[in-house]
């Protein structure tokens, strides 16, 4: 069996996705997600010009060797574009191996550790009341864990919340140039305690609560926030501060017992090695698409398990259903799986392009026993929905200084 062709598709069913199809001489093919939000065409060019030609003729079963060839074998390591390309090839090869074996990928990883994958859903509101109305609706659908994001009074736009009431799915799509948002830590601190105070009063103590700070705070501000929210017993605080300096989390950790989660922008184990090894975080949120695929996430999960760190994979709308499927197989296997972020299955166009077999029952995702990853890609439907240049926003402080988005 050998790799005969590698095709790269970019389509926009509501937002852009880069999809890789690895085709073998037997006709069996595998699919991978290579979407890097706002940088889609860079990954397309990288895959077509620098990755695909090196793989034609190779045995698709040599997943580890191909991963090492693309990572260790080159001088330029790491980085989101490179790692998304490796990730997509890797997912496609696991998909092929599963199809050849007639087994779902989780069986190749070691089998099921649990009956389903616990999800956390998003409640994003224009006001605290609106956020909690949405959280109540999700709880009544069966979700046991909810991420709460509420607009910050006095700011134009707040991360996760849309002024024009569009769906979160569209949040990062269809913008020909980067829009700008503003940030005030003082205004945020005036809102955030009240959000969780009202949440516990209305939703009770049983529901698991999560909040994404989206890296807007300095480490000492995150420490203050973690301490302030301890009484509301969050499952975790996500991306409280940037951790380009992994030591930042020592500052946070020494002040608060609120659990910390980070990792959605990380590309390798090296980006989170100290955070995990020093037990500075509780959940590692790497995504298969951005951190080197199933081979890499399996290694990160195993490393994290030694240090009591659980996995909580990123599940934003800019990860395609192929990535979600890869997460499902990892989540159902990983002994140290924590929780999966979930924003729904997207709009009708997206569901027409990507046919997947994941179902949700009572806040839990169920993985099917279809061989491979269990996703199909409709090339004709994708062709009808061409790429549209779009960007994530840029953030500024109220005095105009560029800040972390
Ligand atoms: O591409 C950026 C998004 O994936 C990110 O803003 C979403 O933070 C996010 C989350 O937790 O889903
Ligand atoms: Mg996040």
Coordinates of C-alpha atoms and ligand atoms in Angstrom, one line a residue:
X1 CA 0.0 0.0 0.0
X2 CA 1.4 3.4 -0.9
X3 CA 0.4 7.1 -0.9
X4 CA -0.7 7.9 -4.4
X5 CA -1.9 11.5 -4.1
X6 CA -2.5 14.2 -1.5
X7 CA -5.2 16.8 -2.2
X8 CA -5.7 20.1 -0.3
X9 CA -9.1 21.8 -0.2
X10 CA -10.0 25.2 1.2
X11 CA -13.7 25.9 1.5
X12 CA -15.9 28.3 3.4
X13 CA -19.2 26.8 4.7
X14 CA -19.8 29.9 6.9
X15 CA -16.1 30.2 7.7
X16 CA -12.9 28.8 6.2
X17 CA -11.6 25.3 6.6
X18 CA -8.5 23.6 5.1
X19 CA -8.9 19.9 4.5
X20 CA -6.3 17.3 3.5
X21 CA -7.2 14.1 1.7
X22 CA -4.4 11.4 1.5
X23 CA -5.3 8.9 -1.2
X24 CA -3.7 5.5 -1.4
X25 CA -3.2 3.2 -4.4
X26 CA -6.0 0.9 -3.0
X27 CA -8.6 3.7 -3.2
X28 CA -8.8 4.0 0.6
X29 CA -8.3 7.6 1.7
X30 CA -7.9 9.5 4.9
X31 CA -8.9 13.0 5.9
X32 CA -7.2 15.6 8.1
X33 CA -8.0 19.2 9.3
X34 CA -5.3 21.8 8.7
X35 CA -7.2 25.0 9.5
X36 CA -5.3 27.9 11.0
X37 CA -7.8 30.7 11.6
X38 CA -6.9 33.7 9.4
X39 CA -3.8 32.0 8.0
X40 CA -5.5 29.4 5.9
X41 CA -3.7 29.9 2.6
X42 CA -0.3 29.8 4.3
X43 CA -1.0 26.2 5.3
X44 CA -2.4 25.3 1.9
X45 CA 0.8 26.5 0.1
X46 CA 3.0 24.8 2.7
X47 CA 1.3 21.5 2.3
X48 CA 1.1 21.6 -1.5
X49 CA 4.7 22.8 -2.1
X50 CA 6.7 21.5 0.8
X51 CA 4.9 18.5 2.4
X52 CA 2.9 16.5 -0.2
X53 CA 5.7 15.9 -2.7
X54 CA 7.9 14.3 0.0
X55 CA 5.1 11.7 0.9
X56 CA 4.1 10.3 -2.5
X57 CA 5.0 6.7 -2.7
X58 CA 5.4 6.1 1.1
X59 CA 3.6 3.5 3.1
X60 CA 0.7 5.2 4.9
X61 CA 0.9 2.7 7.7
X62 CA 4.3 4.3 8.8
X63 CA 2.5 7.0 10.9
X64 CA 5.3 7.4 13.5
X65 CA 8.1 7.5 10.9
X66 CA 6.2 10.0 8.7
X67 CA 5.5 12.2 11.8
X68 CA 9.2 12.1 12.8
X69 CA 10.2 12.7 9.1
X70 CA 8.1 15.9 9.0
X71 CA 9.1 17.1 12.5
X72 CA 12.5 15.9 13.5
X73 CA 13.7 15.4 10.0
X74 CA 13.5 19.1 9.0
X75 CA 15.6 22.0 10.2
X76 CA 12.5 24.3 10.8
X77 CA 10.5 22.8 13.6
X78 CA 7.4 23.8 15.5
X79 CA 5.1 26.8 14.5
X80 CA 1.4 26.8 13.8
X81 CA 1.6 26.5 10.0
X82 CA 4.1 23.6 10.1
X83 CA 2.4 21.7 12.9
X84 CA -1.1 22.1 11.3
X85 CA 0.3 20.6 8.1
X86 CA 1.8 17.7 10.1
X87 CA -1.4 17.3 12.0
X88 CA -3.6 17.0 9.0
X89 CA -1.3 14.4 7.4
X90 CA -1.2 12.5 10.7
X91 CA -5.0 12.5 11.2
X92 CA -5.4 11.3 7.6
X93 CA -3.0 8.4 8.2
X94 CA -4.8 7.3 11.4
X95 CA -8.0 7.5 9.4
X96 CA -6.5 5.2 6.7
X97 CA -5.1 2.8 9.3
X98 CA -8.5 2.5 10.9
X99 CA -10.3 1.9 7.6
X100 CA -7.8 -0.8 6.6
X101 CA -8.2 -2.5 10.0
X102 CA -11.9 -2.1 10.0
X103 CA -11.7 -0.4 13.4
X104 CA -12.5 3.0 14.8
X105 CA -9.3 5.0 15.7
X106 CA -10.0 4.8 19.4
X107 CA -9.5 1.0 19.2
X108 CA -6.1 1.5 17.7
X109 CA -5.2 3.8 20.6
X110 CA -6.1 1.2 23.2
X111 CA -9.8 1.1 23.4
X112 CA -12.5 2.9 25.5
X113 CA -11.8 4.3 29.0
X114 CA -15.4 5.6 29.4
X115 CA -18.8 5.4 27.9
X116 CA -19.0 8.9 26.5
X117 CA -17.2 12.2 26.3
X118 CA -18.4 14.9 28.7
X119 CA -18.8 18.3 27.0
X120 CA -18.8 21.9 28.1
X121 CA -21.2 24.1 26.1
X122 CA -21.0 27.9 25.6
X123 CA -23.4 30.5 27.1
X124 CA -22.5 33.9 25.6
X125 CA -24.7 36.8 26.5
X126 CA -25.2 40.5 26.0
X127 CA -25.8 40.9 29.7
X128 CA -25.5 38.6 32.8
X129 CA -29.2 37.8 32.6
X130 CA -28.9 36.9 28.9
X131 CA -25.9 34.7 29.6
X132 CA -27.7 32.9 32.4
X133 CA -30.9 32.5 30.4
X134 CA -28.7 30.7 27.8
X135 CA -27.0 28.6 30.4
X136 CA -30.3 27.5 31.8
X137 CA -31.4 26.5 28.3
X138 CA -28.3 24.4 27.9
X139 CA -28.7 22.8 31.3
X140 CA -32.3 21.8 30.3
X141 CA -30.8 20.2 27.2
X142 CA -28.7 18.0 29.5
X143 CA -25.3 19.8 29.6
X144 CA -23.5 19.4 32.9
X145 CA -20.7 21.9 32.2
X146 CA -21.1 25.4 30.8
X147 CA -18.7 28.2 29.8
X148 CA -20.0 31.6 30.8
X149 CA -19.0 34.8 28.8
X150 CA -20.9 38.0 29.3
X151 CA -20.5 41.4 27.6
X152 CA -18.5 43.9 29.6
X153 CA -20.5 47.2 30.1
X154 CA -18.6 50.1 28.6
X155 CA -16.6 48.1 26.0
X156 CA -17.5 48.0 22.3
X157 CA -17.2 44.3 21.9
X158 CA -16.4 41.5 24.3
X159 CA -14.6 38.2 23.4
X160 CA -17.2 35.5 22.8
X161 CA -20.2 37.8 22.6
X162 CA -21.6 39.4 19.5
X163 CA -23.4 42.7 19.6
X164 CA -25.5 41.8 16.5
X165 CA -26.7 38.5 18.0
X166 CA -25.1 36.4 15.3
X167 CA -24.2 32.9 16.2
X168 CA -20.8 32.3 17.8
X169 CA -20.0 30.1 14.9
X170 CA -19.6 33.2 12.7
X171 CA -17.6 35.0 15.2
X172 CA -14.3 34.6 13.4
X173 CA -15.5 34.5 9.8
X174 CA -16.0 36.7 6.8
X175 CA -13.8 39.8 7.7
X176 CA -11.7 41.0 4.8
X177 CA -9.4 43.0 7.2
X178 CA -9.0 42.5 11.0
X179 CA -11.7 44.3 13.1
X180 CA -10.5 46.0 16.3
X181 CA -11.8 45.5 19.8
X182 CA -11.1 47.3 23.0
X183 CA -10.2 46.1 26.5
X184 CA -10.3 47.4 30.1
X185 CA -9.2 45.2 32.9
X186 CA -10.9 47.6 35.4
X187 CA -14.3 47.3 33.6
X188 CA -13.8 43.5 33.3
X189 CA -13.2 43.2 37.1
X190 CA -16.4 45.2 37.8
X191 CA -18.5 42.6 35.8
X192 CA -16.9 39.2 36.4
X193 CA -17.6 38.6 40.1
X194 CA -21.3 39.5 39.6
X195 CA -21.5 37.1 36.7
X196 CA -20.4 34.1 38.8
X197 CA -22.3 35.3 41.9
X198 CA -25.6 35.4 39.9
X199 CA -24.7 32.1 38.1
X200 CA -24.4 30.2 41.4
X201 CA -27.6 31.8 42.7
X202 CA -29.6 30.9 39.6
X203 CA -27.9 27.7 38.4
X204 CA -27.1 26.1 41.7
X205 CA -23.9 24.4 42.8
X206 CA -24.0 21.2 40.8
X207 CA -23.3 22.6 37.3
X208 CA -19.6 22.8 36.3
X209 CA -18.7 26.4 35.3
X210 CA -15.8 27.5 33.0
X211 CA -14.7 30.9 31.9
X212 CA -12.3 32.0 29.1
X213 CA -10.2 35.1 30.0
X214 CA -8.6 34.9 26.5
X215 CA -5.2 36.0 27.9
X216 CA -6.3 39.5 28.6
X217 CA -4.7 39.6 32.1
X218 CA -1.2 39.9 33.5
X219 CA -0.1 37.0 35.8
X220 CA -0.7 39.0 39.0
X221 CA -4.2 40.1 37.7
X222 CA -5.0 36.4 36.9
X223 CA -3.9 35.5 40.5
X224 CA -6.3 38.1 41.8
X225 CA -9.1 36.9 39.6
X226 CA -8.5 33.2 40.5
X227 CA -8.6 34.2 44.2
X228 CA -11.8 36.3 43.7
X229 CA -13.6 33.4 42.0
X230 CA -12.6 30.6 44.4
X231 CA -15.9 30.8 46.2
X232 CA -17.8 30.0 43.0
X233 CA -15.9 26.7 42.5
X234 CA -15.1 26.9 38.8
X235 CA -14.1 23.7 36.9
X236 CA -11.3 25.9 35.5
X237 CA -10.3 29.3 34.3
X238 CA -9.1 29.2 30.7
X239 CA -6.2 31.2 29.3
X240 CA -6.0 33.6 32.2
X241 CA -2.6 34.9 31.1
X242 CA -0.3 34.3 28.2
X243 CA 2.4 31.7 29.0
X244 CA 5.1 32.4 26.4
X245 CA 7.0 32.6 29.7
X246 CA 5.8 29.4 31.3
X247 CA 7.0 30.8 34.7
X248 CA 4.0 33.2 34.5
X249 CA 1.9 30.5 35.9
X250 CA 4.0 30.1 39.0
X251 CA 2.9 33.6 40.0
X252 CA -0.8 32.6 39.5
X253 CA -0.4 29.2 41.2
X254 CA 1.1 30.5 44.4
X255 CA -2.0 32.7 45.0
X256 CA -5.0 30.7 44.0
X257 CA -6.6 27.2 44.1
X258 CA -8.9 28.0 41.1
X259 CA -7.9 25.4 38.5
X260 CA -6.1 26.7 35.4
X261 CA -6.4 25.5 31.8
X262 CA -4.3 26.6 28.8
X263 CA -3.0 25.4 25.5
X264 CA -5.3 26.0 22.5
X265 CA -2.6 27.9 20.6
X266 CA 0.2 25.5 21.5
X267 CA 1.9 23.6 18.7
X268 CA 4.1 21.0 20.6
X269 CA 4.7 19.4 24.0
X270 CA 7.6 21.8 24.4
X271 CA 5.2 24.8 24.6
X272 CA 3.6 23.3 27.8
X273 CA 6.4 21.0 29.2
X274 CA 7.2 23.2 32.2
X275 CA 3.5 24.1 32.9
X276 CA 2.8 20.3 33.1
X277 CA 5.9 19.1 34.8
X278 CA 5.7 21.7 37.5
X279 CA 1.9 21.1 37.9
X280 CA 1.2 24.8 37.2
X281 CA -2.0 23.9 35.3
X282 CA -4.8 21.4 35.7
X283 CA -6.0 21.0 32.1
X284 CA -4.1 21.0 28.9
X285 CA -6.2 22.3 26.0
X286 CA -4.1 21.5 22.9
X287 CA -6.0 20.8 19.7
X288 CA -5.1 17.9 17.3
X289 CA -5.1 20.4 14.4
X290 CA -2.7 22.9 15.9
X291 CA -0.4 20.6 17.9
X292 CA 0.7 17.9 15.4
X293 CA -2.3 15.5 15.2
X294 CA -3.3 12.4 17.0
X295 CA 0.3 11.1 17.4
X296 CA 1.4 14.3 19.1
X297 CA -1.7 14.7 21.3
X298 CA -1.4 11.1 22.5
X299 CA 2.1 11.8 23.6
X300 CA 1.1 15.0 25.4
X301 CA -1.8 13.2 27.1
X302 CA 0.6 10.5 28.4
X303 CA 3.1 13.0 29.6
X304 CA 0.4 15.1 31.3
X305 CA -1.0 12.0 33.0
X306 CA 2.2 11.6 35.1
X307 CA 1.7 15.1 36.6
X308 CA -2.1 14.9 37.3
X309 CA -2.9 17.2 34.4
X310 CA -6.1 16.3 32.5
X311 CA -6.9 16.9 28.8
X312 CA -9.6 19.4 27.7
X313 CA -9.2 19.8 24.0
X314 CA -10.0 23.1 22.2
X315 CA -13.4 22.9 20.4
X316 CA -13.8 26.3 18.8
X317 CA -15.8 26.7 15.5
X318 CA -12.5 27.1 13.5
X319 CA -11.7 23.5 14.1
X320 CA -13.4 21.3 11.4
X321 CA -15.5 18.2 12.2
X322 CA -12.4 16.2 11.3
X323 CA -10.5 17.7 14.2
X324 CA -13.6 17.2 16.5
X325 CA -13.7 13.5 15.4
X326 CA -9.9 13.1 16.1
X327 CA -10.6 14.6 19.6
X328 CA -13.4 12.2 20.2
X329 CA -11.2 9.2 19.6
X330 CA -8.5 10.6 21.8
X331 CA -11.0 11.6 24.5
X332 CA -12.8 8.2 24.7
X333 CA -9.3 6.6 25.1
X334 CA -7.2 8.9 27.2
X335 CA -7.1 7.7 30.9
X336 CA -6.6 11.4 31.9
X337 CA -9.3 12.9 29.8
X338 CA -11.1 15.8 31.5
X339 CA -13.7 17.5 29.3
X340 CA -14.2 18.6 25.7
X341 CA -15.2 22.1 24.6
X342 CA -18.3 21.9 22.3
X343 CA -19.9 24.7 20.3
X344 CA -22.5 22.6 18.4
X345 CA -22.2 21.1 14.9
X346 CA -22.3 24.4 13.0
X347 CA -24.6 25.5 10.2
X348 CA -26.3 23.5 7.5
X349 CA -23.6 24.3 4.9
X350 CA -21.0 22.9 7.2
X351 CA -22.9 19.8 7.9
X352 CA -23.4 19.3 4.1
X353 CA -19.7 19.5 3.5
X354 CA -18.5 17.4 6.5
X355 CA -20.6 14.3 7.3
X356 CA -19.6 13.1 10.7
X357 CA -20.9 10.4 13.1
X358 CA -20.6 12.1 16.5
X359 CA -23.9 12.4 18.4
X360 CA -24.7 14.2 21.6
X361 CA -26.9 12.8 24.4
X362 CA -27.4 14.6 27.7
X363 CA -24.2 16.7 27.5
X364 CA -22.1 13.8 26.4
X365 CA -20.7 13.0 22.9
X366 CA -20.9 9.5 21.7
X367 CA -18.3 8.1 19.3
X368 CA -19.5 5.7 16.6
X369 CA -17.8 2.5 15.7
X370 CA -17.3 3.5 12.0
X371 CA -13.8 2.5 10.8
X372 CA -11.2 5.3 10.9
X373 CA -12.2 8.7 12.1
X374 CA -15.8 8.4 10.9
X375 CA -16.0 11.6 8.8
X376 CA -16.7 12.1 5.1
X377 CA -15.9 15.2 3.0
X378 CA -18.2 16.2 0.1
X379 CA -15.8 17.7 -2.5
X380 CA -18.6 19.0 -4.7
X381 CA -20.4 20.7 -1.9
X382 CA -17.1 22.3 -0.8
X383 CA -16.4 23.6 -4.4
X384 CA -19.6 25.6 -4.2
X385 CA -18.3 27.4 -1.1
X386 CA -15.0 29.1 -2.0
X387 CA -12.4 30.6 0.4
X388 CA -13.0 34.1 1.7
X389 CA -10.2 36.0 3.3
X390 CA -11.0 36.7 7.0
X391 CA -9.2 37.6 10.2
X392 CA -9.5 37.4 13.9
X393 CA -9.8 40.7 15.7
X394 CA -7.0 42.8 17.0
X395 CA -7.4 44.2 20.6
X396 CA -6.4 47.6 22.0
X397 CA -6.4 49.1 25.5
X398 CA -8.6 52.2 25.8
X399 CA -5.5 54.4 25.3
X400 CA -4.8 52.7 22.0
X401 CA -2.0 50.3 23.0
X402 CA -2.2 47.0 21.2
X403 CA -3.1 44.2 23.6
X404 CA -3.5 40.4 23.7
X405 CA -6.5 39.2 21.7
Ligands
LIG1 O1 -9.1 31.0 16.4 C1 -9.4 31.5 17.6 C2 -10.5 30.8 18.4 O2 -10.4 29.4 18.2 C3 -10.5 31.1 19.8 O3 -10.7 32.5 20.0 C4 -11.7 30.3 20.5 O4 -10.7 30.8 22.7 C5 -11.4 30.1 22.0 C6 -12.1 29.0 22.6 O5 -11.8 28.7 23.7 O6 -13.0 28.4 22.0
LIG2 MG1 -10.2 29.8 24.5

